[in-house]
Structures are given as structure tokens and as C-alpha cells.
PDB file of C-alpha atoms in Angstrom:
ATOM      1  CA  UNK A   1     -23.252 -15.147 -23.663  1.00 87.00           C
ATOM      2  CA  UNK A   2     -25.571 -12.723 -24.885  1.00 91.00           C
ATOM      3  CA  UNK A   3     -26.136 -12.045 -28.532  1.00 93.00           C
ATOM      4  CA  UNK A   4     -25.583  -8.219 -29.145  1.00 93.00           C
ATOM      5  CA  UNK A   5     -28.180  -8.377 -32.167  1.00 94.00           C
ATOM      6  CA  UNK A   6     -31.063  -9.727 -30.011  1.00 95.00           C
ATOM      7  CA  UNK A   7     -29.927 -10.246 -26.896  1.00 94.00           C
ATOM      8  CA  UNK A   8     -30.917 -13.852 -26.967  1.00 94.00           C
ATOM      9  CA  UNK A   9     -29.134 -15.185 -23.891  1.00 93.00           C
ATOM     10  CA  UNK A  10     -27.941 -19.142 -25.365  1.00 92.00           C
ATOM     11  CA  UNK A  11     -25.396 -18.714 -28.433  1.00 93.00           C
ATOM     12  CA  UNK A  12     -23.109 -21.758 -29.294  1.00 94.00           C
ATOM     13  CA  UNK A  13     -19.626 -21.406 -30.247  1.00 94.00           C
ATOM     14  CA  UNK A  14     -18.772 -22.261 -33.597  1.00 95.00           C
ATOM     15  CA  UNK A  15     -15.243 -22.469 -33.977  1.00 94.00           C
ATOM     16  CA  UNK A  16     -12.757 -21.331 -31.572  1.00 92.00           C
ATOM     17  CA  UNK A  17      -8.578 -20.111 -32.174  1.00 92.00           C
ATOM     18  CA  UNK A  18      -6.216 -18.919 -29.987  1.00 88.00           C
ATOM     19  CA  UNK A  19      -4.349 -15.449 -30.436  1.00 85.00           C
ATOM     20  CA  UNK A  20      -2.238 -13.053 -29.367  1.00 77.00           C
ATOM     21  CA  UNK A  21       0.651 -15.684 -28.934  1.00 71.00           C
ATOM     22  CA  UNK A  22      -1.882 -17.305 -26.760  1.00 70.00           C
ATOM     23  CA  UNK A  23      -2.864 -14.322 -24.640  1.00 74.00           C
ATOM     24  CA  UNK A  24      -6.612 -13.804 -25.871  1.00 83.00           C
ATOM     25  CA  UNK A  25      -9.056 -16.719 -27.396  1.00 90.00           C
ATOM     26  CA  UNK A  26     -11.033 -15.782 -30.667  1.00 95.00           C
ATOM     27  CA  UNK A  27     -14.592 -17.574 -30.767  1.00 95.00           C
ATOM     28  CA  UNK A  28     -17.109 -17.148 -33.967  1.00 96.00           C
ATOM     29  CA  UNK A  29     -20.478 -17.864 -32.331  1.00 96.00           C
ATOM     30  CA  UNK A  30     -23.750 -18.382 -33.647  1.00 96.00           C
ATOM     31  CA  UNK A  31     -27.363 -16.921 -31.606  1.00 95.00           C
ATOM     32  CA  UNK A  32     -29.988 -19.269 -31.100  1.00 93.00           C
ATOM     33  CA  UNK A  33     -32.694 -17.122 -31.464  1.00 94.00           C
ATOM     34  CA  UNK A  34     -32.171 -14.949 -34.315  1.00 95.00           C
ATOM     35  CA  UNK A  35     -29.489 -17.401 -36.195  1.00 94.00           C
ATOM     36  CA  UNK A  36     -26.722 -14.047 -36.814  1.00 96.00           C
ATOM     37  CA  UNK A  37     -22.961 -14.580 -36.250  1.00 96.00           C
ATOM     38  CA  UNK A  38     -20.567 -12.766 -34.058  1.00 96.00           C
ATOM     39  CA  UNK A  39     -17.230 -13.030 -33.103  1.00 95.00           C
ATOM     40  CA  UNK A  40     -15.747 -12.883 -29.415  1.00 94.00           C
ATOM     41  CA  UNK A  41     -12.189 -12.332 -28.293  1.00 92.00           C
ATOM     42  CA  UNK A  42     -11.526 -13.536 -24.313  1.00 89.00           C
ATOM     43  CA  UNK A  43      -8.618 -12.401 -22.431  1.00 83.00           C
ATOM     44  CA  UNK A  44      -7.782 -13.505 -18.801  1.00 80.00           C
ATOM     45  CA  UNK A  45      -8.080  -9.733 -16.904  1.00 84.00           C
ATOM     46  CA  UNK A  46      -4.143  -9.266 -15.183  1.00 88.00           C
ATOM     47  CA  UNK A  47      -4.653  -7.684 -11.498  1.00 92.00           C
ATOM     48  CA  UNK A  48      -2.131  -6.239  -9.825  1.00 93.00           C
ATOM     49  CA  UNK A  49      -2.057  -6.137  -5.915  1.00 94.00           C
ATOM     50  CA  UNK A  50      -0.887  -3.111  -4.709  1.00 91.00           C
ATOM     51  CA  UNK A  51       0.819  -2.999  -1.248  1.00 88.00           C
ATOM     52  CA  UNK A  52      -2.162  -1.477   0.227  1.00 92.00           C
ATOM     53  CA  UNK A  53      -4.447  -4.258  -1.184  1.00 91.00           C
ATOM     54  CA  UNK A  54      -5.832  -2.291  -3.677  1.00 94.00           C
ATOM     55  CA  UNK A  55      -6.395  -4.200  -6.963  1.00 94.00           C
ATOM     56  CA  UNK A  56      -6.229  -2.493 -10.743  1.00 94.00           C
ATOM     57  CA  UNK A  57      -5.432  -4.080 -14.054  1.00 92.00           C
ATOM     58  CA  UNK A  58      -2.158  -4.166 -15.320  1.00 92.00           C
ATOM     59  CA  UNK A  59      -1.261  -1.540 -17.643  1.00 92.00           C
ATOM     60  CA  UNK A  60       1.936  -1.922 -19.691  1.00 91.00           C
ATOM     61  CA  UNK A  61       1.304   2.405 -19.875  1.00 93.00           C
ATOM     62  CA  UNK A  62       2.254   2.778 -16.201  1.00 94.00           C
ATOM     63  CA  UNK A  63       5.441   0.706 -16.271  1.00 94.00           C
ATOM     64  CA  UNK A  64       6.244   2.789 -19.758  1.00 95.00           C
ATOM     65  CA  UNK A  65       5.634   6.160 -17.372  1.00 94.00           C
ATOM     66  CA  UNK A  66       7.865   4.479 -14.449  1.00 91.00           C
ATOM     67  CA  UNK A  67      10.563   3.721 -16.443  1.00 93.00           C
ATOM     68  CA  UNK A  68      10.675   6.595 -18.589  1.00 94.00           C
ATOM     69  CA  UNK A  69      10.826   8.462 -15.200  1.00 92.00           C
ATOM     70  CA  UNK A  70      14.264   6.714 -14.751  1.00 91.00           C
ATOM     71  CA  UNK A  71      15.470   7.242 -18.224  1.00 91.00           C
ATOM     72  CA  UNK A  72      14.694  10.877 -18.530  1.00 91.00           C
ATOM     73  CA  UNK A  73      17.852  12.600 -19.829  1.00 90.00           C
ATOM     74  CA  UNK A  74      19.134   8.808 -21.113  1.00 89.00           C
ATOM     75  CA  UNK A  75      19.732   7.732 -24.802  1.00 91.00           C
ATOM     76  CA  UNK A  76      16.710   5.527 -24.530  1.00 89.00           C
ATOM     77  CA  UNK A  77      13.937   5.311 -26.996  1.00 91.00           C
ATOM     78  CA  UNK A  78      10.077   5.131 -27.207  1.00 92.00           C
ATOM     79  CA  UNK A  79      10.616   1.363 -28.837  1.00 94.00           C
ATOM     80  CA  UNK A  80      12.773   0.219 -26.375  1.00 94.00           C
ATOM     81  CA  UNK A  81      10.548   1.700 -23.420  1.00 94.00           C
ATOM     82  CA  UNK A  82       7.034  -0.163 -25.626  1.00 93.00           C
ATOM     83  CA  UNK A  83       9.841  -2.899 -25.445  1.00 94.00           C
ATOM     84  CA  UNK A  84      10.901  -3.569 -21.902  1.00 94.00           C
ATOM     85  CA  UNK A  85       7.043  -2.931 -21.141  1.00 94.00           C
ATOM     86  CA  UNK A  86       6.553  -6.168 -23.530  1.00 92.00           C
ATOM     87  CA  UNK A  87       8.777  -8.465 -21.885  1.00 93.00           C
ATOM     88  CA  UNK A  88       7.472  -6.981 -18.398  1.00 94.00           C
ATOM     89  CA  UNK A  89       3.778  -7.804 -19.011  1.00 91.00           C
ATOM     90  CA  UNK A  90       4.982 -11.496 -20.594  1.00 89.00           C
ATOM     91  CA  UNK A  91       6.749 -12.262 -17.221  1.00 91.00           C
ATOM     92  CA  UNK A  92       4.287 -11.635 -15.482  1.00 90.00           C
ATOM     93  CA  UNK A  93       1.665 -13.312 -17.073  1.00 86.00           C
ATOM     94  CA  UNK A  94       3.871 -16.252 -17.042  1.00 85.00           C
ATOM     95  CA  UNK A  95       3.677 -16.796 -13.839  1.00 83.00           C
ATOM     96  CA  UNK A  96       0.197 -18.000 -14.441  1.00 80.00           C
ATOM     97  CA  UNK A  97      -1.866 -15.962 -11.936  1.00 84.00           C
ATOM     98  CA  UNK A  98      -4.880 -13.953 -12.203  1.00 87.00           C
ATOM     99  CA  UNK A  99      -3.726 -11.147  -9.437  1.00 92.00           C
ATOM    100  CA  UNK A 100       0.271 -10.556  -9.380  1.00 92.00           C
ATOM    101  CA  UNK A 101       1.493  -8.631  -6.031  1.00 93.00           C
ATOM    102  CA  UNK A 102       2.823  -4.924  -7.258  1.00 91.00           C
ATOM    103  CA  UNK A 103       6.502  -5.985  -5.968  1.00 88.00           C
ATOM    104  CA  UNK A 104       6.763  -8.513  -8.819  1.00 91.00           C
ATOM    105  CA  UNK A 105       5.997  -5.973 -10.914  1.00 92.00           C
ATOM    106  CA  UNK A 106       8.832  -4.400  -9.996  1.00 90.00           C
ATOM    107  CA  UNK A 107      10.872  -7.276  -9.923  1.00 89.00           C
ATOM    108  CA  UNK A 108      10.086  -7.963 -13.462  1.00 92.00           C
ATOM    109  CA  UNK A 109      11.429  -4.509 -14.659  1.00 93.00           C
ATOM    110  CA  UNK A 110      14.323  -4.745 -12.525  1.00 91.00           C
ATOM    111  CA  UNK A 111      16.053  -7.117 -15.049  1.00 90.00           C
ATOM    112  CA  UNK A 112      14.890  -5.731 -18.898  1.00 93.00           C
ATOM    113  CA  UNK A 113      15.918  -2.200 -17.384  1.00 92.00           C
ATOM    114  CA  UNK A 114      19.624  -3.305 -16.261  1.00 90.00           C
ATOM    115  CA  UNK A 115      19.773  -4.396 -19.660  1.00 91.00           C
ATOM    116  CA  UNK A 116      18.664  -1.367 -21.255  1.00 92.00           C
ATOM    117  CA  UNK A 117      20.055   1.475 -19.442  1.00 89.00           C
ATOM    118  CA  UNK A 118      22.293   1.059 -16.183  1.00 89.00           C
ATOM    119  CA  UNK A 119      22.043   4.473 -14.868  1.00 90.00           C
ATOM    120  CA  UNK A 120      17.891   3.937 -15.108  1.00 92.00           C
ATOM    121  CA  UNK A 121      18.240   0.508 -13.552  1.00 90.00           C
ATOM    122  CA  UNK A 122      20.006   2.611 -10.879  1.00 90.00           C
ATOM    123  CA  UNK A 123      17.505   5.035 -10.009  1.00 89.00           C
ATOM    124  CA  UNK A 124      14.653   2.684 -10.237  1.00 89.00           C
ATOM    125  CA  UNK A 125      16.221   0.366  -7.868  1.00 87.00           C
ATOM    126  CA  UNK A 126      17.050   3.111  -5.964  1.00 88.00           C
ATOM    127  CA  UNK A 127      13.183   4.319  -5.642  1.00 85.00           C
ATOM    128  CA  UNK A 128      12.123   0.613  -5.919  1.00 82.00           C
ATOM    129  CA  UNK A 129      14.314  -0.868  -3.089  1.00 83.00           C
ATOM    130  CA  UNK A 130      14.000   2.772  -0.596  1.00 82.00           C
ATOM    131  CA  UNK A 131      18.008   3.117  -0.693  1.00 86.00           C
ATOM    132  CA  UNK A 132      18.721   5.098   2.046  1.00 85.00           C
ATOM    133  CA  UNK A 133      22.055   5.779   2.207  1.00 87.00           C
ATOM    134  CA  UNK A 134      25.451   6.170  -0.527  1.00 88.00           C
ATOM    135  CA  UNK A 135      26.165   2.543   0.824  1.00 89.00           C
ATOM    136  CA  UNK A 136      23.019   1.097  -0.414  1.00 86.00           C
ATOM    137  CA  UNK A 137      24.008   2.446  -4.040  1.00 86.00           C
ATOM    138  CA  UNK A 138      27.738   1.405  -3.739  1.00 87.00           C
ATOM    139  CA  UNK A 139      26.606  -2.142  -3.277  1.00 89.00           C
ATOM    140  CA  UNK A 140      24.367  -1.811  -5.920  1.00 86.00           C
ATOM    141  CA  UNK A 141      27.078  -0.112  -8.541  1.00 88.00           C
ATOM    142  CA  UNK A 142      29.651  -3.106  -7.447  1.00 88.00           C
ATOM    143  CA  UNK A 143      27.003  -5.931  -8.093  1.00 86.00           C
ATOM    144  CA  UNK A 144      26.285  -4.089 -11.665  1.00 84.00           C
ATOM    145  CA  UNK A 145      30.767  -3.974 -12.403  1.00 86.00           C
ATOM    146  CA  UNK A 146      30.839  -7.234 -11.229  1.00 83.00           C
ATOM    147  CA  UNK A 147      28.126  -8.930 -13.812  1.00 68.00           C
ATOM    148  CA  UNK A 148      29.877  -6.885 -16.996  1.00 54.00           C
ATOM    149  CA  UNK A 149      31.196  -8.477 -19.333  1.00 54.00           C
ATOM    150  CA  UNK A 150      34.471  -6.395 -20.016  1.00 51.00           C
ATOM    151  CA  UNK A 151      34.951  -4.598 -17.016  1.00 46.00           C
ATOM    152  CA  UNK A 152      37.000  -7.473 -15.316  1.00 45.00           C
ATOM    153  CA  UNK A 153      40.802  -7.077 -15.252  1.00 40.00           C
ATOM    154  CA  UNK A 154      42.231  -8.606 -18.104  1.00 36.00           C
ATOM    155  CA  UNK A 155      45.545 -10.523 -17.704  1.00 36.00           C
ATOM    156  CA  UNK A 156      48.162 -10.522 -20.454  1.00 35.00           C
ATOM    157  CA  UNK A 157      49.324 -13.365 -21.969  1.00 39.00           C
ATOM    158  CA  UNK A 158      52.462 -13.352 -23.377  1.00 38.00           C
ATOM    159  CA  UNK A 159      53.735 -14.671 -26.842  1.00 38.00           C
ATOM    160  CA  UNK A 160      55.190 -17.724 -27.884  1.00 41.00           C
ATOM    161  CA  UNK A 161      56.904 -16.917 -30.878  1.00 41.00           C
ATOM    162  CA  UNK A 162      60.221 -18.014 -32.259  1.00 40.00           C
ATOM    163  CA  UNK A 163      62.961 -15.205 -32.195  1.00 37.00           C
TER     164      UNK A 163
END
């Protein structure tokens, strides 16, 4: 590492901290040459592989613009779109590697966005997975009634009280 005072190229690290929720790595270093302290904050680069093998860094922006896409005329707010972008780009990184392929991008909004809004989950599955006919949505509309809680037929149970 360089020191941006002198540009002295051996600096030691002093003392070093994790932040971010473990995301990025704080170091305070000290230059060798000219003796002045600077701090350094590391974060591992996320690349996403796009399906024509073009690599760019992941931006929680463009899945904020792709979902808004799907939620334009929905109740759905700017906190739960910064949100859903969150829990996206913490997936993702979870999966503990450097380049992620675009589709598990995808993937990883699928679920947050079912969540959120399921007439957005529907068109971004429907752009996402190429439906290409009514049949691919009514398969997708009866997977969605048959995960909700409350939309099952409730049974009636009678009394048992003492006339």
C-alpha cells in the first residue's frame, strides 16, 4: 500500500476492525517513510456475470430500478424498495463468491418481492422466467394461493355446548 502523503510504497498496519456487519475491513496504518497515519477501508468488489459473460459490479441501484419497474402503480415505498435491495445484496454476498451469475440475482429478488408485493412478484417473474403464455401465469398465480396463509378453505367446527 501506498501512502497518499508521500507515496512511500511499505506502510504497516496498525490496528485493524471489521465493519459494515462484516462487509468492509477498517485498517489505521502508519507510512514508513514519512511516519503520517491514514486510515483504509477494504471491501471484497461483488461481480455479477451477466448471461453474455459480461462482468459489472453489483449495484443494489439497478435491482431498486428493476423492481420499481414491477411495482409502478403498487402501494410500495422507496424504504421498502432500499429494503428488498438490502436483503438482495446480503444473499448474495452470502453465498461467499467474488463473481455471482446474473440469474441468482434474480433468484434472490424473486423471494423479498413475493413478500412485498404479489402483483410485482408477478410481473417480475413474468419478465424474469420469459412466460409465454396465460398458462405460464396461471401456474404461477396457483403456486402464490397455495403458499397464503388465509386463502385455504376453512372448515367449520361446530360447538360443544350444553343446551
Amino acid at each position: 500500500m501506498r501512502c497518499p502523503f508521500c507515496r512511500h510504497p511499505d506502510c504497516r498496519v496498525i490496528d485493524s476492525r471489521e465493519v459494515d456487519d462484516g462487509k468492509a475491513t477498517r485498517r489505521r496504518r502508519s507510512c514508513a517513510g514519512c511516519g503520517r497515519r491514514f486510515t483504509t477501508v477494504e471491501e471484497a468488489v461483488l461481480t455479477v456475470v451477466k448471461r453474455s459473460g459480461v462482468t459489472e459490479p453489483f449495484s443494489r441501484e439497478k435491482v431498486v430500478r428493476g423492481v420499481r419497474r414491477a411495482c409502478q402503480g403498487r402501494p410500495v415505498g422507496e424504504d421498502a424498495l432500499q429494503q428488498l435491495a438490502h436483503r438482495v445484496e446480503e444473499t448474495v454476498r452470502a453465498s461467499g463468491s467474488a463473481e455471482i451469475p446474473s440469474h441468482e440475482v434474480g433468484l434472490a429478488i424473486l423471494g423479498p418481492l413475493k413478500e412485498l408485493d404479489e402483483v410485482a412478484y408477478l410481473r417480475f417473474a413474468s419478465v424474469y422466467r420469459s412466460f409465454s403464455s396465460i398458462e405460464d401465469f396461471e401456474k404461477e398465480i396457483a403456486d402464490l394461493r397455495g403458499r397464503l396463509p388465509g386463502k385455504q378453505p376453512s372448515r367449520r367446527v361446530g360447538s360443544c355446548g350444553s343446551e
